[in-house]
mmCIF file of C-alpha atoms in Angstrom:
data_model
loop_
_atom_site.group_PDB
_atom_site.id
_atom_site.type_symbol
_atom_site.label_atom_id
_atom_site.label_comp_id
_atom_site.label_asym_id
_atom_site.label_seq_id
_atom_site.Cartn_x
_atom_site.Cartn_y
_atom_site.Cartn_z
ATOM 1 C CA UNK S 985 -53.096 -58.744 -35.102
ATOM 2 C CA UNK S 986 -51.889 -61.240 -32.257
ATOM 3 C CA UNK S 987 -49.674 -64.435 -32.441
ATOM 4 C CA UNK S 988 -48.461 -66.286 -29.433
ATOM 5 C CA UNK S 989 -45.395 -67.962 -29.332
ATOM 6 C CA UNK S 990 -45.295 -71.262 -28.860
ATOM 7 C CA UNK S 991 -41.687 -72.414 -29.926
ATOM 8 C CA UNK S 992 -38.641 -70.657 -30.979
ATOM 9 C CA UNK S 993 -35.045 -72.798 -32.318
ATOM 10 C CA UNK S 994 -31.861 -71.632 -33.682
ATOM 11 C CA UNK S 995 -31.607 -72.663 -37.310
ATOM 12 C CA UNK S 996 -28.433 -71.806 -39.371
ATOM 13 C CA UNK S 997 -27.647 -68.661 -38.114
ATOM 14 C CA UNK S 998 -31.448 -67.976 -37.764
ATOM 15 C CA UNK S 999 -34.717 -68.948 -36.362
ATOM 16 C CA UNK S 1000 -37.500 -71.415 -36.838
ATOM 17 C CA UNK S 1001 -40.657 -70.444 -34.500
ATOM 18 C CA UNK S 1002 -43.861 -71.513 -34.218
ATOM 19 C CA UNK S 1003 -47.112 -69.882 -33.593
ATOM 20 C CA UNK S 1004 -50.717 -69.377 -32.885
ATOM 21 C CA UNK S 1005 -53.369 -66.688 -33.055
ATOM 22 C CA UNK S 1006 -57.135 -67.037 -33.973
ATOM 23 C CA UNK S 1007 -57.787 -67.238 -37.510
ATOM 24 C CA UNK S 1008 -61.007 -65.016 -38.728
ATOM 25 C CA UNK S 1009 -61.290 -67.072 -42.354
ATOM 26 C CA UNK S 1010 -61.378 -70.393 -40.455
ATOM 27 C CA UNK S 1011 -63.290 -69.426 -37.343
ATOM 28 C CA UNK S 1012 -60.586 -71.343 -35.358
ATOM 29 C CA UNK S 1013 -57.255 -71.113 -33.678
ATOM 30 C CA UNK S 1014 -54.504 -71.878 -36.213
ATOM 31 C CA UNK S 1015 -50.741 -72.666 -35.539
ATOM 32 C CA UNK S 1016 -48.002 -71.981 -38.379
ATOM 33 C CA UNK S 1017 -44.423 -72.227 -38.765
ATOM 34 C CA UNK S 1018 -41.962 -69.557 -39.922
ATOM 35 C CA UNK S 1019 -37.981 -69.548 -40.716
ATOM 36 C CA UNK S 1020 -36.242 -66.276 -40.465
ATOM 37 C CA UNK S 1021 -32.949 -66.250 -41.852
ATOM 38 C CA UNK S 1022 -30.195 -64.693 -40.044
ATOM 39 C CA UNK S 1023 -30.317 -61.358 -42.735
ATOM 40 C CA UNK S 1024 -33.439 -60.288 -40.183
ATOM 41 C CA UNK S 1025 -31.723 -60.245 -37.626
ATOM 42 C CA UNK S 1026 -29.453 -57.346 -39.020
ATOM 43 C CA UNK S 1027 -32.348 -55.321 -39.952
ATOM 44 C CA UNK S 1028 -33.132 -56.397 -43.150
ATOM 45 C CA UNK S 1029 -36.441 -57.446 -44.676
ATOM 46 C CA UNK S 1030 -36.680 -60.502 -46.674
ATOM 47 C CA UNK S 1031 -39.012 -61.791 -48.595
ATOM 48 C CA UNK S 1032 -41.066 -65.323 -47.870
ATOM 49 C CA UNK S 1033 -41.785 -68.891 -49.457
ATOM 50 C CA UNK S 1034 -45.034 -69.911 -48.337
ATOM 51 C CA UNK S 1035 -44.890 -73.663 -48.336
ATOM 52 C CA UNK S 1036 -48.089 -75.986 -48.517
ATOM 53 C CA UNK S 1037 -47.814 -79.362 -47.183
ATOM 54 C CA UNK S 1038 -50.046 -82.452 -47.817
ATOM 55 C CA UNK S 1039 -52.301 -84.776 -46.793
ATOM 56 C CA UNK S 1040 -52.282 -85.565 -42.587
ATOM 57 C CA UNK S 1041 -49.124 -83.159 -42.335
ATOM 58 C CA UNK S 1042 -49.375 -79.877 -40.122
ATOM 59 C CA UNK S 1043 -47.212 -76.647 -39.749
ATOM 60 C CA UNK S 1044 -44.159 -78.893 -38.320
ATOM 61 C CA UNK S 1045 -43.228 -81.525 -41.207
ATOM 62 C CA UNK S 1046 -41.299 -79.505 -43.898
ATOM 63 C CA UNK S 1047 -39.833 -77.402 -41.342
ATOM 64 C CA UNK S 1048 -38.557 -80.737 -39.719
ATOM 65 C CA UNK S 1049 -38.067 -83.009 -42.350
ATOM 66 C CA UNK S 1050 -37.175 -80.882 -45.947
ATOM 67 C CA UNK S 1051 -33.819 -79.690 -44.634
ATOM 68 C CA UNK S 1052 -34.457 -76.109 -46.272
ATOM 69 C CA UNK S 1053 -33.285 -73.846 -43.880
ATOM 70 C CA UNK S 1054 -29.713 -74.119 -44.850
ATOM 71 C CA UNK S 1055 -30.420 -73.224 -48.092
ATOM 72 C CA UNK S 1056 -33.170 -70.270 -47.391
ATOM 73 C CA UNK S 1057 -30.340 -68.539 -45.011
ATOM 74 C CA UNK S 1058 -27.901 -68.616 -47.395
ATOM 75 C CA UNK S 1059 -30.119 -66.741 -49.791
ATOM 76 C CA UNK S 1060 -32.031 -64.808 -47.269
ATOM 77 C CA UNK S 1061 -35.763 -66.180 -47.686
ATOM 78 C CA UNK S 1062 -37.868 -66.647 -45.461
ATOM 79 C CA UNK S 1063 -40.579 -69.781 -44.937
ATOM 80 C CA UNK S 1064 -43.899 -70.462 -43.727
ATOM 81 C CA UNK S 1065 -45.421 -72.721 -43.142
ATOM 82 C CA UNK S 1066 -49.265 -72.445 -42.621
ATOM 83 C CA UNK S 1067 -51.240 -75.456 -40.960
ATOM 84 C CA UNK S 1068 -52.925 -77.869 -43.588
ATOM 85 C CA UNK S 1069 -56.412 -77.464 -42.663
ATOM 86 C CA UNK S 1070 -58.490 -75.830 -39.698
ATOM 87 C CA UNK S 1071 -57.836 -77.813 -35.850
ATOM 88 C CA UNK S 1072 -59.874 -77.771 -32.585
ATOM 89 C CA UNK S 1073 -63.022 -79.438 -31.351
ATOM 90 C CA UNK S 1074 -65.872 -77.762 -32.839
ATOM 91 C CA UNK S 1075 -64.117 -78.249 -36.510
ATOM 92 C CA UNK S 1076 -65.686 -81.031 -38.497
ATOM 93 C CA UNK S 1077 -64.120 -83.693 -39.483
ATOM 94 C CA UNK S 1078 -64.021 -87.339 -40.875
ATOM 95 C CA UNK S 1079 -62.422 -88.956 -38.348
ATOM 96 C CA UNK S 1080 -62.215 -92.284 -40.280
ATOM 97 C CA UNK S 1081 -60.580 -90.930 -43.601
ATOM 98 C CA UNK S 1082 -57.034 -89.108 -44.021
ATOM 99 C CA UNK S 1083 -58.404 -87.339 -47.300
ATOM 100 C CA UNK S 1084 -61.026 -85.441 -46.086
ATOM 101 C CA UNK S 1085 -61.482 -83.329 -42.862
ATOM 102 C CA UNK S 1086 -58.739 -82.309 -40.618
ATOM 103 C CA UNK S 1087 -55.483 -82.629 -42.292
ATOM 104 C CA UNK S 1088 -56.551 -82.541 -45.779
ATOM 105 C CA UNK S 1089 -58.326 -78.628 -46.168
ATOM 106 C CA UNK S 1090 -57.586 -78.801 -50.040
ATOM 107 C CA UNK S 1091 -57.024 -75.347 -50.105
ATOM 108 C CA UNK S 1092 -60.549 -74.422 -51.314
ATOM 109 C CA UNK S 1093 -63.362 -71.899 -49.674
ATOM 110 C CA UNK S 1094 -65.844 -74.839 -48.827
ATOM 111 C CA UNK S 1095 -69.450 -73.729 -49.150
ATOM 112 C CA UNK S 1096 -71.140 -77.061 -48.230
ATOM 113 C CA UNK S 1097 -72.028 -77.975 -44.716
ATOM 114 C CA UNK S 1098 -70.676 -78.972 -42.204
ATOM 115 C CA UNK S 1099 -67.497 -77.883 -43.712
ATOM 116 C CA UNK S 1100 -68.313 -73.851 -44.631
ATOM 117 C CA UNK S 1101 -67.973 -72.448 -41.023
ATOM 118 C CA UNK S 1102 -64.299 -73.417 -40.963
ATOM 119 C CA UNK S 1103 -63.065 -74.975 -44.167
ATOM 120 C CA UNK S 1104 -61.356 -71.647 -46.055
ATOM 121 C CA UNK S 1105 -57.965 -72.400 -46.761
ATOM 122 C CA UNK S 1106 -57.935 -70.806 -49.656
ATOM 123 C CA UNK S 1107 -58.975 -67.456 -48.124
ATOM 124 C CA UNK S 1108 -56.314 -67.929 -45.215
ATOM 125 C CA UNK S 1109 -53.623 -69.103 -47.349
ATOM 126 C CA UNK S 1110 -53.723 -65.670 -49.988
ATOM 127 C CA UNK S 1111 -55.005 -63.107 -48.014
ATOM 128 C CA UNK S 1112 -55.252 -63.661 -43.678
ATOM 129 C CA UNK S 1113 -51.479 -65.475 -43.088
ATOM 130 C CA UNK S 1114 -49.532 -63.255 -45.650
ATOM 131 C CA UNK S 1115 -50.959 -60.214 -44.211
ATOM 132 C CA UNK S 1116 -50.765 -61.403 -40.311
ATOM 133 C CA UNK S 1117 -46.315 -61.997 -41.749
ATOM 134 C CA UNK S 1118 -45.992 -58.765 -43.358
ATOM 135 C CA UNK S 1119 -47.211 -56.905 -40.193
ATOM 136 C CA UNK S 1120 -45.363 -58.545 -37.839
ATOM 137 C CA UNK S 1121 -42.255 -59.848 -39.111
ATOM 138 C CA UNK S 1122 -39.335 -58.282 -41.050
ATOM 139 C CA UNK S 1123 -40.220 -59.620 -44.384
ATOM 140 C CA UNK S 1124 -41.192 -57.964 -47.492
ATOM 141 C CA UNK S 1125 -44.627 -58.465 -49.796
ATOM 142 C CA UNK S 1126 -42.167 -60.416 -52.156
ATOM 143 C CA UNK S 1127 -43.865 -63.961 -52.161
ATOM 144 C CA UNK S 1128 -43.074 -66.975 -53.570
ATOM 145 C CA UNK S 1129 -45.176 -70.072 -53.029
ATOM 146 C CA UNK S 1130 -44.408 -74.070 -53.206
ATOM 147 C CA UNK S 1131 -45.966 -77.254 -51.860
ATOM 148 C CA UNK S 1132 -45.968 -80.862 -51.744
ATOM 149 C CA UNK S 1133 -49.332 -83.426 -53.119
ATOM 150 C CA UNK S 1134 -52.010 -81.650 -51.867
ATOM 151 C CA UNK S 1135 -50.038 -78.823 -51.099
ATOM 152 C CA UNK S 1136 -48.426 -78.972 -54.563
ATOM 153 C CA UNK S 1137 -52.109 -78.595 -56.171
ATOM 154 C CA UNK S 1138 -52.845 -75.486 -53.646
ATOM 155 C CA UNK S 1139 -49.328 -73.894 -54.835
ATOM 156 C CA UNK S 1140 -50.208 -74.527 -58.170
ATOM 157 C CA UNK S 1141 -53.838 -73.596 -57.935
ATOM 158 C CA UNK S 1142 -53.416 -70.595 -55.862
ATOM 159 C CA UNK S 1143 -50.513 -68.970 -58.080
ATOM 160 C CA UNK S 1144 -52.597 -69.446 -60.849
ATOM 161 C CA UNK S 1145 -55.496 -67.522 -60.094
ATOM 162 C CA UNK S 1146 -53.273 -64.820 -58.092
ATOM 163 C CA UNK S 1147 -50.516 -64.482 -60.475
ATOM 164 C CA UNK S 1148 -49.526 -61.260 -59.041
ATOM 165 C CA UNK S 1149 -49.092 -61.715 -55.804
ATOM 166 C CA UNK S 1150 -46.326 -64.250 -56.695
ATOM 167 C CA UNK S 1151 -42.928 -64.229 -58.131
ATOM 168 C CA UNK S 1152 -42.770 -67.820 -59.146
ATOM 169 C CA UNK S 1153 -44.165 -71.154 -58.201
ATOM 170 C CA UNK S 1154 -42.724 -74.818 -57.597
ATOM 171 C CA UNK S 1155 -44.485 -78.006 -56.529
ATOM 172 C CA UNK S 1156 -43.434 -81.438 -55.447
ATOM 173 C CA UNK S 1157 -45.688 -84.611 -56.544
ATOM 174 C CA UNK S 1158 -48.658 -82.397 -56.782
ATOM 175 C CA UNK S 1159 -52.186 -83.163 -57.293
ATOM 176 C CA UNK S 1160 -52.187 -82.000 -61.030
ATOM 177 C CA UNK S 1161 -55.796 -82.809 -62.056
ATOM 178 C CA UNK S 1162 -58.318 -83.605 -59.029
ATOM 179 C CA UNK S 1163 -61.037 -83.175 -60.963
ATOM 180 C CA UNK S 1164 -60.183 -86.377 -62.418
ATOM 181 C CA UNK S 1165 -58.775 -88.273 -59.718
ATOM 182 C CA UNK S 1166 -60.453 -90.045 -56.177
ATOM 183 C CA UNK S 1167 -58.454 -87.114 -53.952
ATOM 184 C CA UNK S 1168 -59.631 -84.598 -55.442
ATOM 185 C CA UNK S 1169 -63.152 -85.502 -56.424
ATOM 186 C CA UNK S 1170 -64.033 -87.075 -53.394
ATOM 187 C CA UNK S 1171 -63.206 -83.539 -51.287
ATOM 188 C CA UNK S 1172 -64.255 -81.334 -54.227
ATOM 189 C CA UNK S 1173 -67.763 -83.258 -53.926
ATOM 190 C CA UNK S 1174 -67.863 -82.268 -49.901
ATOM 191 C CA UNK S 1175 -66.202 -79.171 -49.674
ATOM 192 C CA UNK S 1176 -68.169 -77.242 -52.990
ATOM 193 C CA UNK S 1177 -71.111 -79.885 -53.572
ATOM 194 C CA UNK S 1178 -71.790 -81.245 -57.474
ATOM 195 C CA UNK S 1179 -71.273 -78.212 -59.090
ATOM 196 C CA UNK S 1180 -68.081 -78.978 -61.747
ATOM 197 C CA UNK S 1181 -67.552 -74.989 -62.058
ATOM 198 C CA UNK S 1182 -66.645 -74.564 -59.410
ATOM 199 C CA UNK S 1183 -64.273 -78.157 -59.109
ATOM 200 C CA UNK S 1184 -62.387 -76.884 -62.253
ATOM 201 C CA UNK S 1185 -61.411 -73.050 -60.507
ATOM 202 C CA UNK S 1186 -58.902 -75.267 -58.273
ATOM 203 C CA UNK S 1187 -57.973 -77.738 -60.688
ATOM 204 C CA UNK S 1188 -54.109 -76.410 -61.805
ATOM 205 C CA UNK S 1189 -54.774 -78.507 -65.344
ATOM 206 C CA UNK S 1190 -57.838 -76.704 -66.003
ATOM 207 C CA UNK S 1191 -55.990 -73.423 -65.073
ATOM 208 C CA UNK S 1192 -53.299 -73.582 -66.724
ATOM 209 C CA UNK S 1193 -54.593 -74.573 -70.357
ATOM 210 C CA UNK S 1194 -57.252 -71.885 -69.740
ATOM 211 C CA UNK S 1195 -54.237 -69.419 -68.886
ATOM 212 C CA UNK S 1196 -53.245 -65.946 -70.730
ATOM 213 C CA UNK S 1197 -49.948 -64.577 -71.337
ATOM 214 C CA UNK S 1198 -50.757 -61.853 -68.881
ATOM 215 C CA UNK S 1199 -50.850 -64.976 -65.874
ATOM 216 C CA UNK S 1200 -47.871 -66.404 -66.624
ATOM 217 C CA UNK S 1201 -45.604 -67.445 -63.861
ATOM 218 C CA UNK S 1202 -42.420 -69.322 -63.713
ATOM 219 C CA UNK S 1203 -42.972 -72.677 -62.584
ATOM 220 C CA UNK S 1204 -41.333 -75.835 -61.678
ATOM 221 C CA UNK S 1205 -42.803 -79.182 -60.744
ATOM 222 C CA UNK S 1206 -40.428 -82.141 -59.548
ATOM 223 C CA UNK S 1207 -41.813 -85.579 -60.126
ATOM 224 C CA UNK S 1208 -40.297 -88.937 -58.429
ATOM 225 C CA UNK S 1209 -41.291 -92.230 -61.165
ATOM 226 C CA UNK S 1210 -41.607 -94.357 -58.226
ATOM 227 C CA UNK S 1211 -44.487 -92.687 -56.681
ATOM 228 C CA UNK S 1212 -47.015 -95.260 -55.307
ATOM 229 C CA UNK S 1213 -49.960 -91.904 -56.347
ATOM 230 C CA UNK S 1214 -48.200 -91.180 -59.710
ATOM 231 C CA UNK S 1215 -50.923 -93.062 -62.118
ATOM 232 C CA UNK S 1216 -53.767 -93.174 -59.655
ATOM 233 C CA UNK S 1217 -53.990 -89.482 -57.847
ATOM 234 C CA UNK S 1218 -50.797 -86.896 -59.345
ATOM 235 C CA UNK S 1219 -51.465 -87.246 -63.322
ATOM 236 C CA UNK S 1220 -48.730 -84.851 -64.048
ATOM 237 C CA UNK S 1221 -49.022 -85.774 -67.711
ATOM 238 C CA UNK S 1222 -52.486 -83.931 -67.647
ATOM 239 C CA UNK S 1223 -50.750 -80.757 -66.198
ATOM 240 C CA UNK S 1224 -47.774 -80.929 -69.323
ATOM 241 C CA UNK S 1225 -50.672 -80.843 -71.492
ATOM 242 C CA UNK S 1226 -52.540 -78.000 -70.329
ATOM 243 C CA UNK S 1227 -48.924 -76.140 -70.406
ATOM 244 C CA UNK S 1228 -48.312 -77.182 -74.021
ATOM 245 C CA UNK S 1229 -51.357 -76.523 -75.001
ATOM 246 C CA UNK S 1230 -51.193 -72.902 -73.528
ATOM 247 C CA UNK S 1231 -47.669 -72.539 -74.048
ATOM 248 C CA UNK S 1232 -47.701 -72.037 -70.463
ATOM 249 C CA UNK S 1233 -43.845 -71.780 -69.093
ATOM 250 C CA UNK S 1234 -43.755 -74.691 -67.123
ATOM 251 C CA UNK S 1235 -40.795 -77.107 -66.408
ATOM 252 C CA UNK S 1236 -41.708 -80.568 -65.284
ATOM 253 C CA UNK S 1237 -39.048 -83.058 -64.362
ATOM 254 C CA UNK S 1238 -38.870 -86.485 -63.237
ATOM 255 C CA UNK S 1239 -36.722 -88.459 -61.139
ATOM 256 C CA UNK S 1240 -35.622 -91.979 -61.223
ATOM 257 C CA UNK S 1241 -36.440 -94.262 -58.269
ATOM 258 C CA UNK S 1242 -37.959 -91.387 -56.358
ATOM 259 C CA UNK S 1243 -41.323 -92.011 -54.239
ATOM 260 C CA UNK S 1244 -43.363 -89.576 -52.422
ATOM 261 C CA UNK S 1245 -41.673 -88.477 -49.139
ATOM 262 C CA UNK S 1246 -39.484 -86.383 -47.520
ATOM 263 C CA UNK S 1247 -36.759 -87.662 -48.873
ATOM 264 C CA UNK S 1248 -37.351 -86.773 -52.298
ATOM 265 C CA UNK S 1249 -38.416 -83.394 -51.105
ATOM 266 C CA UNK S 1250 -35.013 -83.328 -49.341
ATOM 267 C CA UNK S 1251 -33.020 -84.223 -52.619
ATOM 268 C CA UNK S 1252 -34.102 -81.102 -54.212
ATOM 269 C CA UNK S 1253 -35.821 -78.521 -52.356
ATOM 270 C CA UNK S 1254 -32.369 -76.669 -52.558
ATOM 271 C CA UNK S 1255 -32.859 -76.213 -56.132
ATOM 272 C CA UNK S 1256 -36.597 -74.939 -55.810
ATOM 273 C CA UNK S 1257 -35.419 -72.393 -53.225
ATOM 274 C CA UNK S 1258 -32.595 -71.143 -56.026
ATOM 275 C CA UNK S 1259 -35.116 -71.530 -58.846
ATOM 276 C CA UNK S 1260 -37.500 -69.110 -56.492
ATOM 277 C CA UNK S 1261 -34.418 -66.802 -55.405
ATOM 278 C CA UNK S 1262 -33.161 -66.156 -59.246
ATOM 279 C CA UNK S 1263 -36.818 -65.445 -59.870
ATOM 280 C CA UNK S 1264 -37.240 -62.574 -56.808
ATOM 281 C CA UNK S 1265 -33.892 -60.940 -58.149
ATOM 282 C CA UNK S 1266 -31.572 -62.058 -55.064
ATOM 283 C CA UNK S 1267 -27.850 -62.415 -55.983
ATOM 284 C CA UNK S 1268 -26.313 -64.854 -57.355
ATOM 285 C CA UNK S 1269 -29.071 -67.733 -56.620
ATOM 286 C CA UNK S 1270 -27.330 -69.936 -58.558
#
């Protein structure tokens, strides 16, 4: 496997750096983002958050924004950060919508056209990136995963059906229950065509009523009350019902007078990375 490095910064004792290589689930050069806290750099192996972003972000905006890299070097985790969605220009796209298209891959295999030939986030995001890290960089096959709104649903979503290639899993603001929401139906309806099967395998409500002991991961979901998408696109309340009804370990909190940016990610993303470090057995995450 090849990467090319773009960009490299010192971050709290470690590194951020960016990359590319050519992707063979999306049939396209991808670019993604990883933190390696300074424990690398004296030989040890470490293991990685995977972070999803959402809609219209890239590789860069959690890496820039969240403020997590203080936190994941003092525990000794490492992050990355894949792209949201294919890039280049023979990738479709809908150039007049933010939802749909570049930007907003859903994390889902498409298999409708024009989108099948590149659209297979899901694909890159379990199998192609995580193997790519754990062959060239000094990280373990201990994974956690996390993600914000649309990113939050492919955390959720993806940890769900893979249960054991995770440790734990933590969302901010995600997309709970597309099936029943414009975000997620309209893409669902491009990406995979009419058929509701398959719109309910990436639905994290639908998952995680239908879940089993035996796919039970820790989770924990932060919610701001001020979000502008709380009623209309998130429907978290859907996602605490599935739980309940499955007696699914989830822990769902909300937050006064938060919205949906970086900022809220900012206020807490320290206590998803201990949440995620007490759950991969590092010491004293708390």
């Amino acid at each position: 496997m090849h990467v090319e490095n773009l960009s490299q910064n010192r971050s709290f004792g470690g590194w951020h750096k960016q990359y590319k290589h050519q992707s063979a689930s999306l049939n396209c050069e991808m670019r993604f983002a990883i933190f390696l806290p300074p424990q690398t750099a004296r030989g040890e192996k470490v293991p990685v958050m995977y972070w999803l972003s959402g809609l219209t972000c890239s590789d860069e905006n959690f890496m820039q924004k969240a403020g997590a890299q203080r936190v994941a070097a003092e525990l000794g985790i490492a992050i990355v950060a894949p792209d949201t969605s294919p890039r280049g220009d023979t990738v479709a796209d809908e150039a007049d919508r933010y939802d749909l298209g570049k930007g907003a891959g859903f994390y889902v295999n498409a298999t409708q056209e024009p989108w099948a030939q590149h659209y297979r986030m899901y694909d890159y995001v379990v199998n192609e990136l995580p193997a790519l890290v754990e062959e060239l960089f000094p990280v373990t096959d201990q994974r956690v995963i996390s993600g914000h709104s649309m990113g939050g649903h492919g955390a959720l979503t993806i940890a769900l059906k893979n249960p054991n290639r995770y440790r734990s899993v933590s969302a901010f603001s995600p997309i709970c229950n597309p099936v029943n929401c414009q975000w997620g139906q309209d893409a669902f309806r491009a990406y995979l065509g009419d058929d509701q099967a398959s719109w309910q395998q990436h639905d994290a409500s639908v998952l995680m009523q239908q879940a089993t002991e035996a796919q039970y991961l820790p989770t924990l979901v932060d919610q701001g009350d001020a979000d502008d998408f709380l009623n209309s696109q998130l429907r978290p309340e859907a996602l605490e019902a599935a739980a309940k009804a499955s007696t699914y370990p989830l822990e769902l909190r909300r937050h006064e007078g938060y919205d949906h940016s970086y900022y809220f990610i900012a206020s807490f993303i320290e206590s998803h990375l201990r949440f995620h470090a007490q759950h991969l057995g590092l010491d004293n995450p708390i």
